[in-house]
PDB file of C-alpha atoms in Angstrom:
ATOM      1  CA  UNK D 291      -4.653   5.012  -9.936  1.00  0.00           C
ATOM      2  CA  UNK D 292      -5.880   6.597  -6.383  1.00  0.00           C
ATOM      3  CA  UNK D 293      -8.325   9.254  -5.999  1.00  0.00           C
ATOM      4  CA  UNK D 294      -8.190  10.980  -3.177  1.00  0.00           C
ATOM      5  CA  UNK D 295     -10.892  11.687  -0.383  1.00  0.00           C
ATOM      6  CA  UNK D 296     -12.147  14.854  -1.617  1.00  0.00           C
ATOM      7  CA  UNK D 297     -12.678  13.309  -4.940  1.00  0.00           C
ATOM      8  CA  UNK D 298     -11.127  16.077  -6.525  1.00  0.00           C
ATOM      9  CA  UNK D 299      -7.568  14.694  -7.916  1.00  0.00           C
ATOM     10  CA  UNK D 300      -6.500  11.746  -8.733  1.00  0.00           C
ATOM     11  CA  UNK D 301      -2.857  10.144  -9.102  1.00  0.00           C
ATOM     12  CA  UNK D 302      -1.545   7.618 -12.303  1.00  0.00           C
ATOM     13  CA  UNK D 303       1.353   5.282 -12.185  1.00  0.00           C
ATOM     14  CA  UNK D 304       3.048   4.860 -15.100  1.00  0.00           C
ATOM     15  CA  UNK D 305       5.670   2.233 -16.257  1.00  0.00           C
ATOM     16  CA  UNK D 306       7.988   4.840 -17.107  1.00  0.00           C
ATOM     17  CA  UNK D 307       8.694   5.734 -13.556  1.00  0.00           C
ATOM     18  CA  UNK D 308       6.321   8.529 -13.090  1.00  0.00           C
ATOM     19  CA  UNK D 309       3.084   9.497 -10.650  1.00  0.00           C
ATOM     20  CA  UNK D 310       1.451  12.283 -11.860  1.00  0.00           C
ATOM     21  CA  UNK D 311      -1.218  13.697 -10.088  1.00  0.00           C
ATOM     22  CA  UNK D 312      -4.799  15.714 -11.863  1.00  0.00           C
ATOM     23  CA  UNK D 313      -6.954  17.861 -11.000  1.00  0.00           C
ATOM     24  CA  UNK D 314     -10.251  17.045 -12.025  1.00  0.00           C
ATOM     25  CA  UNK D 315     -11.913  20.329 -12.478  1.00  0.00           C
ATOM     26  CA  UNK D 316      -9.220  21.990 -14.388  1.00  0.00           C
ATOM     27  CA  UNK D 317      -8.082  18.465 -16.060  1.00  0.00           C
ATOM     28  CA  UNK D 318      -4.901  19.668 -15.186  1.00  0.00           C
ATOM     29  CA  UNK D 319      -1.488  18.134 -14.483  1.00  0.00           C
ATOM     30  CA  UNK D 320      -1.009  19.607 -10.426  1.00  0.00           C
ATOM     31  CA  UNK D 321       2.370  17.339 -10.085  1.00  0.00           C
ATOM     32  CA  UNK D 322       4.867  14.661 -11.430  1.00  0.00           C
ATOM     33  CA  UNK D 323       7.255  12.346  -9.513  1.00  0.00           C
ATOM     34  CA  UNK D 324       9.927  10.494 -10.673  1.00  0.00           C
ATOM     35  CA  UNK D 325      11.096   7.439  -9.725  1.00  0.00           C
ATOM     36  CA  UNK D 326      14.190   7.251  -7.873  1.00  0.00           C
ATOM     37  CA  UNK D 327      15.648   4.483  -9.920  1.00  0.00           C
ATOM     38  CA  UNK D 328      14.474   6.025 -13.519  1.00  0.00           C
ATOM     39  CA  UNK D 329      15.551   5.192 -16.316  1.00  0.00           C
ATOM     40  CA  UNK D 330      16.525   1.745 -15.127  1.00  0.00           C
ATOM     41  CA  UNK D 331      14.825  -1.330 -15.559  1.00  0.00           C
ATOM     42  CA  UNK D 332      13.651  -1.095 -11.690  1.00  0.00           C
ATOM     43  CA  UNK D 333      12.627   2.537 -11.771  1.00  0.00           C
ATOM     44  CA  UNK D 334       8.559   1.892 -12.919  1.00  0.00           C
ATOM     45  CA  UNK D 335       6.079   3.191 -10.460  1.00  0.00           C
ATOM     46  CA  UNK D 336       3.758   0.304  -9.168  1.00  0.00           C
ATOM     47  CA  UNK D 337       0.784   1.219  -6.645  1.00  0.00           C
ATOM     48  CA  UNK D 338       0.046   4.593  -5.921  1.00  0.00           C
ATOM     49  CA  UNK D 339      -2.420   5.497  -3.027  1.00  0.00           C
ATOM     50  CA  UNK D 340      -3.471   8.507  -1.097  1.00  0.00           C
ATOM     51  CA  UNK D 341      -4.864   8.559   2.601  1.00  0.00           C
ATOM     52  CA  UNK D 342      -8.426   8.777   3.018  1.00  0.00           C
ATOM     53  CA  UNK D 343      -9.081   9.630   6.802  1.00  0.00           C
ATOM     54  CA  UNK D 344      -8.574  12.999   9.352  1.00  0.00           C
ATOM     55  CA  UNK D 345      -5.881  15.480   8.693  1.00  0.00           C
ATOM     56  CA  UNK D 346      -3.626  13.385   7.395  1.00  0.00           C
ATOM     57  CA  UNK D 347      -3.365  14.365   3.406  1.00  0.00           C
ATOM     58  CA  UNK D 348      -0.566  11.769   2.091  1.00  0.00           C
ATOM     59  CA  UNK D 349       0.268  10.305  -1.176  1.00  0.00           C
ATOM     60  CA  UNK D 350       2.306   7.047  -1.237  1.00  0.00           C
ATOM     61  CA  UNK D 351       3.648   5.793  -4.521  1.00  0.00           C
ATOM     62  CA  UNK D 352       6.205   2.456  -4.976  1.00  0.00           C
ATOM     63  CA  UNK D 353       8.674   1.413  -7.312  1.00  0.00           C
ATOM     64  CA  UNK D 354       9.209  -1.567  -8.768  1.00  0.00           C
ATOM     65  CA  UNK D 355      11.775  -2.793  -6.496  1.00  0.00           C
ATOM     66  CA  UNK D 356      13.058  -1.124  -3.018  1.00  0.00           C
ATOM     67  CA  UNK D 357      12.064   2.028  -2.687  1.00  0.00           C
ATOM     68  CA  UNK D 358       8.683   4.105  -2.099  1.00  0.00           C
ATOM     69  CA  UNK D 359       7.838   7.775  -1.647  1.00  0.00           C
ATOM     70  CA  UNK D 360       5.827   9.606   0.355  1.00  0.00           C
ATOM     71  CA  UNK D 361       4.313  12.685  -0.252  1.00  0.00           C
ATOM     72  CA  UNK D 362       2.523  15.484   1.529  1.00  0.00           C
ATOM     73  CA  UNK D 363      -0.617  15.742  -0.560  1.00  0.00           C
ATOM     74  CA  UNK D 364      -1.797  19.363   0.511  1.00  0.00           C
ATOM     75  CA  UNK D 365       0.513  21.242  -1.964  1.00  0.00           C
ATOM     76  CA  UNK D 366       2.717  18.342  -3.650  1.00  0.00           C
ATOM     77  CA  UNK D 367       6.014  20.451  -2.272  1.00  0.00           C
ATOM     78  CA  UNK D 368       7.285  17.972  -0.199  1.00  0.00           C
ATOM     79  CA  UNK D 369       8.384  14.696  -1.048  1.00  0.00           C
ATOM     80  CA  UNK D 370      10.265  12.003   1.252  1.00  0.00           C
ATOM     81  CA  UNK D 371      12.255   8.664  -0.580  1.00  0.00           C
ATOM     82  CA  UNK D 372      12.058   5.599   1.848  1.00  0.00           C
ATOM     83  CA  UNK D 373      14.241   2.523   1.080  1.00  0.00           C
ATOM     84  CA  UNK D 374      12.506  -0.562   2.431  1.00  0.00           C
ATOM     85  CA  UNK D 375      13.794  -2.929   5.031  1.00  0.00           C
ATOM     86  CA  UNK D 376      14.703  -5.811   3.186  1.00  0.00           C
ATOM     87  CA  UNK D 377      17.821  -7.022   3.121  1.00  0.00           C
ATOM     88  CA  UNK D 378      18.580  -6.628  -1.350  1.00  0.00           C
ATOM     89  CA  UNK D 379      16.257  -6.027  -3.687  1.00  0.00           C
ATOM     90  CA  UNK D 380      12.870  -7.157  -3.447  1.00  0.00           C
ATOM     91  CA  UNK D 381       9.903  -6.786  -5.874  1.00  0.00           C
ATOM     92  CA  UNK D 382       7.411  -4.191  -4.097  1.00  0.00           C
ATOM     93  CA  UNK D 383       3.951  -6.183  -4.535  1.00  0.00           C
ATOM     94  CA  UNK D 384       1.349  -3.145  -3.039  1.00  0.00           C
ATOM     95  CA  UNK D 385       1.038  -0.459  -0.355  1.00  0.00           C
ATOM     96  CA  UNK D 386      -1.364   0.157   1.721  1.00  0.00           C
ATOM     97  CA  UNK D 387      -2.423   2.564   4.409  1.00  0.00           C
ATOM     98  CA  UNK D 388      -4.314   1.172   8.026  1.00  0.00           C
ATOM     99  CA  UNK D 389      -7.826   2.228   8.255  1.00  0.00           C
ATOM    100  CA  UNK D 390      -6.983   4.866  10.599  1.00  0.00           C
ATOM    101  CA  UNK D 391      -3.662   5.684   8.327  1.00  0.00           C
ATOM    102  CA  UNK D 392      -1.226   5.879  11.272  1.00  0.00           C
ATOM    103  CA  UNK D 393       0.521   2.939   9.589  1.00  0.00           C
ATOM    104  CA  UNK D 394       1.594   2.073   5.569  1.00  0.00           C
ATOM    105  CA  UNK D 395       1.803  -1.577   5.037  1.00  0.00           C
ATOM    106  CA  UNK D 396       4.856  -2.187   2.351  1.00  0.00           C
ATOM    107  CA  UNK D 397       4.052  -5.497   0.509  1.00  0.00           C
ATOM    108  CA  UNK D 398       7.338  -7.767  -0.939  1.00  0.00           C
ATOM    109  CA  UNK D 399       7.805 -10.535  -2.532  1.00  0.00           C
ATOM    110  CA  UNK D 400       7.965 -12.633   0.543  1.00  0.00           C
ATOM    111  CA  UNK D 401       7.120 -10.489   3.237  1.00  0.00           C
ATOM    112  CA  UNK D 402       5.447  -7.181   4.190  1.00  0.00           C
ATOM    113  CA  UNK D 403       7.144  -4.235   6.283  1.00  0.00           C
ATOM    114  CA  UNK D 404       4.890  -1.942   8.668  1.00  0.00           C
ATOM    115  CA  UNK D 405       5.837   1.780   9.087  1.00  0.00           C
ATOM    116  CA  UNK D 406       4.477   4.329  11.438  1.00  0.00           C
ATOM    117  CA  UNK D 407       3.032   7.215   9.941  1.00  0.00           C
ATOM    118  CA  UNK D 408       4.055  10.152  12.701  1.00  0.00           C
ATOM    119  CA  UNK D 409       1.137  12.565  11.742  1.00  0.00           C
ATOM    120  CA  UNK D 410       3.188  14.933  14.396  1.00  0.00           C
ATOM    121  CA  UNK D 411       5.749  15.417  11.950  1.00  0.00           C
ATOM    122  CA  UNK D 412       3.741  15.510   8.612  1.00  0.00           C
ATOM    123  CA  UNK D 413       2.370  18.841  10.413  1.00  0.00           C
ATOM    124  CA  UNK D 414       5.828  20.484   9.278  1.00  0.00           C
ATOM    125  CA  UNK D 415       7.294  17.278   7.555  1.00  0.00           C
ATOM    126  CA  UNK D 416      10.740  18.011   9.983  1.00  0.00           C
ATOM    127  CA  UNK D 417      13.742  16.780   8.069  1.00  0.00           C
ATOM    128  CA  UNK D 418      11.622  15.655   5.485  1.00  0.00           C
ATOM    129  CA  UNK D 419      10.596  12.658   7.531  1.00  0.00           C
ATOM    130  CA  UNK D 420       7.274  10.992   8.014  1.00  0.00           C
ATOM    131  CA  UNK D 421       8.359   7.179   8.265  1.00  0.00           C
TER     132      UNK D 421
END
């Protein structure tokens, strides 16, 4: 699970391919994602984080294998899929965001892939693209 840097909500992976994010206050359900790949064997949701730093509210969330989402975290409305770099499947090991989250770190099974966060276009998530 990730709390994020407010303190007030926090986000659960679950092995059934969903993140679903509380509010602490209300002990409330705010949002659920599913899993791209749900209900196959690949579609559980593995590391879930949200950004901690400046303006940029994000929550990032992994499958099991492939893909990862990104979220905008301000009201959970918009939601982009990203399919990683790797050449086939490959177990996702962890995510992680750069101190200054301008980057999210992608970790494989034998390697790790480096995205650009463009805070620019998390403003008005464009095309529903922030990596």
């Amino acid at each position: 699970c990730s709390w994020n840097k407010s303190s007030t909500q926090f986000a659960v992976a679950s092995q059934e391919g969903a993140v679903y994010v509380w509010d602490v206050r209300s002990q409330n359900v705010l949002s659920r994602f599913q899993s791209q790949q749900y209900p196959h064997g690949n579609g559980a949701c593995r590391s879930v984080k949200f950004s901690h730093v400046g303006a940029v509210d994000l929550l990032v969330f992994t499958e099991h294998m492939s893909f990862f989402h990104v979220v905008d975290a301000r009201h959970y409305n918009e939601h982009q899929v990203v399919q990683t770099r790797s050449t086939r499947d490959r177990n996702i090991t962890g995510v992680a965001f750069s101190p200054d989250c301008s980057k999210l770190a992608v970790g494989l099974e034998m390697t790790c892939c480096i995205y650009d966060v463009d805070t620019s276009l998390r403003r008005s998530f464009a095309d529903g693209a922030l990596i």
